[in-house]
Amino acid sequence: MISGFTVILEDDILYCSDENKYNSFEIVLFVEKLMKFFKWRLRNICFKSKKVGKERIIVEHVITNAGQNLFFCVVGSFSAGSQEAFKMLKEFRKQVNNQYKDLARLKFASEEPTFNQVINLIVEYLQDKYLEPLEEEIIYEKPNDNGQNTILYAGISAQGLPIISKLYDKNLLMTLEKDKTSENIELFTSDLSAKLATISMNTLIRTKTKIKEIHLDDTVNNNSKKVILFGNINGYSIDFIANGNFYKIKSIFKKLKSKMVLDSAFQNDFSGDLRPFKHLKYYLDEVVKEFDQIY
């Protein structure tokens, strides 16, 4: 159930408890590049494969006084609503901080031979402490979060290349201090689509799994919850960014995917020709209208 622990500072993985999970933790770095678009903090990433099943990286994302991104992460077969998994993660961060009081000490110590030995002892303690509580935990779905449920973006990509992208909340540009001109919207949407396609493609290449979910906190907008969902149809990736209650967002995303899976555009490999996919914007617009009416 618990597969690995890591500590990441910016682009540097300072510690990884299991080298077999190193590639999975690298995906945090690709998501970190996406978050530079916004003032969001990463909470967890979910993967799925036929061999392993579902695995989730849960994250304590710290922005240091110097503006650097510090991540404490644990990967395992956790549910999105697991309280025990996040208690274990918080204790992991606390135990590491007890050993290394500030960022300078942590970074310096990570280059010393004894660093892995110290963190390994912490990891062994946490695995023993939380194995049974995690196995016995009963997960309850949370009721609707306060605030509005809103679809922000939807798109389709193939082989790491964006095919269709549509921005539904132009206020996202405000975090970049960009005017809402048609040119800025087009550039922003294209760049966002490319970053999502890169995350999807690199997850498949590096981990041999498919990325399913990324959960984030919006630190500017009253700590509202953001979720990015990825769906796979015959090698094509559907990308979906929304704000609000995860379970309601996931429900409407499943409806979108069930409609698209029947479309003939997904039956052939992507050749670079965008024309067969233009009509798919209709599905995106319709599901957004339906979401607005229901939620």
Short mmCIF file of C-alpha atoms in Angstrom, two decimals:
data_model
loop_
_atom_site.label_atom_id
_atom_site.label_comp_id
_atom_site.label_asym_id
_atom_site.label_seq_id
_atom_site.Cartn_x
_atom_site.Cartn_y
_atom_site.Cartn_z
CA MET A 1 0.00 0.00 0.00
CA ILE A 2 2.90 2.40 0.78
CA SER A 3 5.34 2.33 -2.15
CA GLY A 4 7.83 5.16 -1.60
CA PHE A 5 8.81 8.49 -0.03
CA THR A 6 10.68 11.43 -1.53
CA VAL A 7 11.89 14.97 -0.84
CA ILE A 8 12.17 17.31 -3.85
CA LEU A 9 13.59 20.84 -3.98
CA GLU A 10 12.82 22.62 -7.25
CA ASP A 11 14.25 20.31 -9.99
CA ASP A 12 16.36 18.23 -7.60
CA ILE A 13 15.17 14.98 -6.00
CA LEU A 14 17.08 15.11 -2.71
CA TYR A 15 15.83 11.76 -1.43
CA CYS A 16 13.94 8.77 -2.84
CA SER A 17 13.28 5.70 -0.70
CA ASP A 18 12.79 3.33 -3.65
CA GLU A 19 14.63 3.75 -6.95
CA ASN A 20 11.79 1.90 -8.72
CA LYS A 21 9.56 4.88 -7.88
CA TYR A 22 12.05 7.54 -8.98
CA ASN A 23 10.38 7.98 -12.39
CA SER A 24 6.97 8.39 -10.77
CA PHE A 25 8.28 11.17 -8.53
CA GLU A 26 9.79 12.88 -11.60
CA ILE A 27 6.22 13.63 -12.75
CA VAL A 28 6.00 16.09 -9.83
CA LEU A 29 8.66 18.14 -11.65
CA PHE A 30 6.55 18.31 -14.84
CA VAL A 31 3.49 19.37 -12.83
CA GLU A 32 5.61 21.97 -11.03
CA LYS A 33 6.30 23.63 -14.40
CA LEU A 34 2.55 23.83 -14.99
CA MET A 35 1.96 25.41 -11.58
CA LYS A 36 4.31 28.26 -12.44
CA PHE A 37 1.38 29.43 -14.58
CA PHE A 38 -0.69 29.93 -11.44
CA LYS A 39 -0.40 30.38 -7.69
CA TRP A 40 -1.52 26.83 -7.03
CA ARG A 41 -0.12 24.24 -4.66
CA LEU A 42 0.06 20.57 -5.53
CA ARG A 43 -1.89 18.12 -3.32
CA ASN A 44 -1.79 14.80 -5.14
CA ILE A 45 -1.36 13.03 -8.48
CA CYS A 46 -3.13 9.80 -9.44
CA PHE A 47 -1.82 7.18 -11.92
CA LYS A 48 -3.37 3.99 -13.23
CA SER A 49 -1.95 0.95 -15.03
CA LYS A 50 -3.07 -2.61 -15.71
CA LYS A 51 -0.01 -3.98 -13.90
CA VAL A 52 -0.03 -1.89 -10.71
CA GLY A 53 -3.60 -0.58 -10.61
CA LYS A 54 -4.18 2.86 -9.08
CA GLU A 55 -1.39 4.69 -7.29
CA ARG A 56 -1.45 8.18 -5.85
CA ILE A 57 1.38 10.57 -4.97
CA ILE A 58 0.26 12.73 -2.06
CA VAL A 59 2.18 15.97 -1.57
CA GLU A 60 3.05 18.54 1.07
CA HIS A 61 3.95 21.48 -1.16
CA VAL A 62 5.94 24.18 0.65
CA ILE A 63 6.88 27.52 -0.92
CA THR A 64 9.99 28.68 0.93
CA ASN A 65 10.85 32.25 1.94
CA ALA A 66 13.14 32.35 -1.09
CA GLY A 67 10.21 31.42 -3.34
CA GLN A 68 11.47 27.88 -4.01
CA ASN A 69 9.20 24.85 -4.28
CA LEU A 70 9.84 22.14 -1.70
CA PHE A 71 7.86 18.90 -1.96
CA PHE A 72 7.45 16.10 0.58
CA CYS A 73 5.79 13.18 -1.20
CA VAL A 74 4.53 9.67 -0.51
CA VAL A 75 3.30 7.29 -3.22
CA GLY A 76 0.96 4.34 -2.64
CA SER A 77 -2.48 2.92 -3.35
CA PHE A 78 -4.24 5.69 -1.41
CA SER A 79 -7.77 6.96 -1.92
CA ALA A 80 -8.26 10.65 -2.73
CA GLY A 81 -10.09 11.02 0.59
CA SER A 82 -7.64 9.13 2.82
CA GLN A 83 -7.07 11.02 6.06
CA GLU A 84 -4.51 8.53 7.36
CA ALA A 85 -2.32 8.94 4.25
CA PHE A 86 -2.19 12.72 4.71
CA LYS A 87 -1.51 12.33 8.46
CA MET A 88 1.46 10.12 7.54
CA LEU A 89 2.66 12.69 5.00
CA LYS A 90 2.46 15.55 7.51
CA GLU A 91 4.43 13.49 10.02
CA PHE A 92 7.04 12.73 7.34
CA ARG A 93 7.54 16.45 6.78
CA LYS A 94 7.63 17.12 10.54
CA GLN A 95 10.22 14.39 11.19
CA VAL A 96 12.49 15.63 8.38
CA ASN A 97 12.14 19.22 9.61
CA ASN A 98 13.09 18.09 13.13
CA GLN A 99 16.36 16.73 11.75
CA TYR A 100 17.09 19.65 9.40
CA LYS A 101 15.83 22.90 10.88
CA ASP A 102 16.05 25.04 7.74
CA LEU A 103 16.38 24.76 3.97
CA ALA A 104 20.13 25.43 3.93
CA ARG A 105 20.79 22.56 6.34
CA LEU A 106 18.51 20.24 4.38
CA LYS A 107 20.20 21.03 1.08
CA PHE A 108 23.69 20.70 2.56
CA ALA A 109 22.86 17.45 4.35
CA SER A 110 21.39 15.89 1.20
CA GLU A 111 24.89 15.83 -0.28
CA GLU A 112 26.27 13.88 2.68
CA PRO A 113 26.47 10.04 2.77
CA THR A 114 24.50 9.85 6.04
CA PHE A 115 21.47 11.72 4.67
CA ASN A 116 19.79 8.66 3.16
CA GLN A 117 20.42 6.67 6.33
CA VAL A 118 18.68 9.29 8.49
CA ILE A 119 15.63 9.60 6.21
CA ASN A 120 15.45 5.81 5.78
CA LEU A 121 15.00 5.46 9.55
CA ILE A 122 12.12 7.97 9.44
CA VAL A 123 10.51 6.11 6.53
CA GLU A 124 10.77 2.72 8.27
CA TYR A 125 9.15 4.20 11.40
CA LEU A 126 6.26 5.71 9.41
CA GLN A 127 5.66 2.54 7.40
CA ASP A 128 5.35 0.52 10.62
CA LYS A 129 3.15 3.12 12.29
CA TYR A 130 0.66 3.71 9.44
CA LEU A 131 0.43 0.35 7.67
CA GLU A 132 -2.41 -0.95 9.83
CA PRO A 133 -4.39 2.35 10.08
CA LEU A 134 -4.28 2.67 6.28
CA GLU A 135 -5.49 -0.91 5.80
CA GLU A 136 -8.38 -0.43 8.24
CA GLU A 137 -9.39 3.09 7.20
CA ILE A 138 -12.94 3.62 5.93
CA ILE A 139 -13.16 6.38 3.29
CA TYR A 140 -16.20 8.65 3.15
CA GLU A 141 -16.92 10.90 0.18
CA LYS A 142 -17.03 14.51 1.26
CA PRO A 143 -20.16 16.57 0.56
CA ASN A 144 -20.06 19.42 -1.89
CA ASP A 145 -17.36 22.01 -1.12
CA ASN A 146 -18.43 25.56 -0.50
CA GLY A 147 -18.10 27.74 -3.56
CA GLN A 148 -18.89 27.42 -7.23
CA ASN A 149 -18.16 24.38 -9.41
CA THR A 150 -16.75 25.65 -12.68
CA ILE A 151 -15.09 24.13 -15.75
CA LEU A 152 -12.01 26.22 -16.57
CA TYR A 153 -10.46 24.42 -19.55
CA ALA A 154 -10.91 21.36 -21.77
CA GLY A 155 -8.71 19.94 -24.51
CA ILE A 156 -7.59 16.89 -26.49
CA SER A 157 -4.02 15.81 -27.29
CA ALA A 158 -2.20 12.91 -28.95
CA GLN A 159 1.43 11.79 -28.73
CA GLY A 160 2.20 14.83 -26.58
CA LEU A 161 0.75 17.22 -29.20
CA PRO A 162 -2.30 19.45 -28.57
CA ILE A 163 -5.20 18.92 -31.01
CA ILE A 164 -8.06 20.95 -29.52
CA SER A 165 -7.99 23.38 -26.60
CA LYS A 166 -10.70 25.64 -25.20
CA LEU A 167 -10.38 28.09 -22.31
CA TYR A 168 -13.71 28.57 -20.51
CA ASP A 169 -12.52 30.85 -17.70
CA LYS A 170 -10.51 33.76 -19.08
CA ASN A 171 -9.90 34.99 -15.53
CA LEU A 172 -7.02 32.50 -15.40
CA LEU A 173 -5.03 35.07 -17.33
CA MET A 174 -5.27 37.43 -14.37
CA THR A 175 -2.76 35.34 -12.41
CA LEU A 176 -0.26 36.08 -15.17
CA GLU A 177 -1.22 39.76 -15.19
CA LYS A 178 -2.22 39.44 -18.85
CA ASP A 179 -4.96 41.41 -20.57
CA LYS A 180 -7.87 39.34 -21.89
CA THR A 181 -7.14 40.07 -25.53
CA SER A 182 -7.89 37.41 -28.13
CA GLU A 183 -4.16 37.07 -28.85
CA ASN A 184 -3.23 36.58 -25.18
CA ILE A 185 -6.05 34.06 -24.73
CA GLU A 186 -4.92 32.06 -27.75
CA LEU A 187 -1.25 32.04 -26.65
CA PHE A 188 -2.13 31.16 -23.08
CA THR A 189 -4.49 28.34 -24.10
CA SER A 190 -1.97 26.91 -26.54
CA ASP A 191 0.81 26.95 -23.93
CA LEU A 192 -1.44 25.41 -21.26
CA SER A 193 -2.53 22.67 -23.68
CA ALA A 194 1.09 21.88 -24.57
CA LYS A 195 2.07 21.59 -20.88
CA LEU A 196 -0.82 19.21 -20.15
CA ALA A 197 0.07 17.11 -23.21
CA THR A 198 3.69 16.97 -22.01
CA ILE A 199 2.63 15.77 -18.56
CA SER A 200 0.42 13.06 -20.07
CA MET A 201 3.07 11.88 -22.53
CA ASN A 202 5.97 11.91 -20.05
CA THR A 203 3.93 9.97 -17.50
CA LEU A 204 3.33 7.24 -20.07
CA ILE A 205 6.97 7.16 -21.20
CA ARG A 206 8.66 7.35 -17.80
CA THR A 207 6.29 5.38 -15.58
CA LYS A 208 4.49 3.11 -18.08
CA THR A 209 1.25 4.28 -16.48
CA LYS A 210 -1.49 6.75 -17.43
CA ILE A 211 -2.04 9.90 -15.42
CA LYS A 212 -5.64 10.23 -14.22
CA GLU A 213 -5.88 13.16 -11.78
CA ILE A 214 -3.96 16.13 -10.41
CA HIS A 215 -5.41 17.84 -7.32
CA LEU A 216 -4.33 21.37 -6.39
CA ASP A 217 -5.15 24.17 -3.94
CA ASP A 218 -5.64 27.72 -5.21
CA THR A 219 -3.87 29.85 -2.60
CA VAL A 220 -5.20 33.12 -4.02
CA ASN A 221 -8.87 32.24 -4.46
CA ASN A 222 -9.81 31.33 -0.87
CA ASN A 223 -7.98 28.01 -1.05
CA SER A 224 -10.49 26.65 -3.57
CA LYS A 225 -9.86 23.17 -4.95
CA LYS A 226 -8.67 22.70 -8.52
CA VAL A 227 -8.62 19.34 -10.28
CA ILE A 228 -7.12 18.30 -13.61
CA LEU A 229 -8.56 15.10 -15.08
CA PHE A 230 -7.04 13.05 -17.89
CA GLY A 231 -8.97 10.47 -19.89
CA ASN A 232 -7.53 8.09 -22.48
CA ILE A 233 -9.33 7.01 -25.67
CA ASN A 234 -7.27 4.79 -27.99
CA GLY A 235 -4.08 6.73 -27.25
CA TYR A 236 -5.72 10.17 -27.29
CA SER A 237 -5.78 12.17 -24.04
CA ILE A 238 -8.73 14.31 -22.93
CA ASP A 239 -7.67 17.07 -20.50
CA PHE A 240 -10.09 18.81 -18.16
CA ILE A 241 -9.43 21.55 -15.57
CA ALA A 242 -12.21 22.46 -13.15
CA ASN A 243 -12.83 24.17 -9.83
CA GLY A 244 -14.95 22.84 -6.98
CA ASN A 245 -16.16 19.44 -5.79
CA PHE A 246 -14.05 16.56 -7.15
CA TYR A 247 -16.83 13.97 -7.25
CA LYS A 248 -19.25 16.13 -9.22
CA ILE A 249 -16.51 17.19 -11.63
CA LYS A 250 -15.47 13.57 -12.15
CA SER A 251 -19.08 12.59 -12.87
CA ILE A 252 -19.46 15.12 -15.69
CA PHE A 253 -16.02 14.19 -17.05
CA LYS A 254 -17.09 10.55 -17.33
CA LYS A 255 -20.14 11.64 -19.33
CA LEU A 256 -17.92 13.61 -21.71
CA LYS A 257 -15.62 10.64 -22.21
CA SER A 258 -18.52 8.23 -22.79
CA LYS A 259 -19.81 10.47 -25.61
CA MET A 260 -16.41 10.94 -27.22
CA VAL A 261 -15.40 7.27 -27.13
CA LEU A 262 -18.01 6.51 -29.81
CA ASP A 263 -16.70 9.15 -32.23
CA SER A 264 -14.91 7.85 -35.33
CA ALA A 265 -12.17 10.51 -34.99
CA PHE A 266 -10.57 8.40 -32.25
CA GLN A 267 -10.48 5.18 -34.25
CA ASN A 268 -7.32 6.02 -36.21
CA ASP A 269 -3.82 7.07 -35.14
CA PHE A 270 -3.17 10.81 -35.18
CA SER A 271 -1.57 11.80 -38.52
CA GLY A 272 -1.09 15.51 -37.80
CA ASP A 273 -4.25 16.55 -39.65
CA LEU A 274 -6.52 18.56 -37.31
CA ARG A 275 -9.55 18.69 -39.61
CA PRO A 276 -11.16 15.39 -38.48
CA PHE A 277 -11.20 16.70 -34.90
CA LYS A 278 -12.70 20.18 -35.32
CA HIS A 279 -16.25 19.00 -34.63
CA LEU A 280 -15.19 17.69 -31.20
CA LYS A 281 -15.36 21.23 -29.81
CA TYR A 282 -19.12 20.67 -29.92
CA TYR A 283 -18.81 17.95 -27.26
CA LEU A 284 -16.72 20.21 -25.05
CA ASP A 285 -19.15 23.13 -25.31
CA GLU A 286 -22.17 20.89 -24.69
CA VAL A 287 -20.74 19.27 -21.59
CA VAL A 288 -19.85 22.71 -20.17
CA LYS A 289 -23.45 23.89 -20.73
CA GLU A 290 -24.78 20.74 -19.08
CA PHE A 291 -22.42 21.20 -16.13
CA ASP A 292 -23.55 24.81 -15.68
CA GLN A 293 -27.22 23.78 -15.74
CA ILE A 294 -26.85 20.93 -13.24
CA TYR A 295 -24.26 22.33 -10.85
#
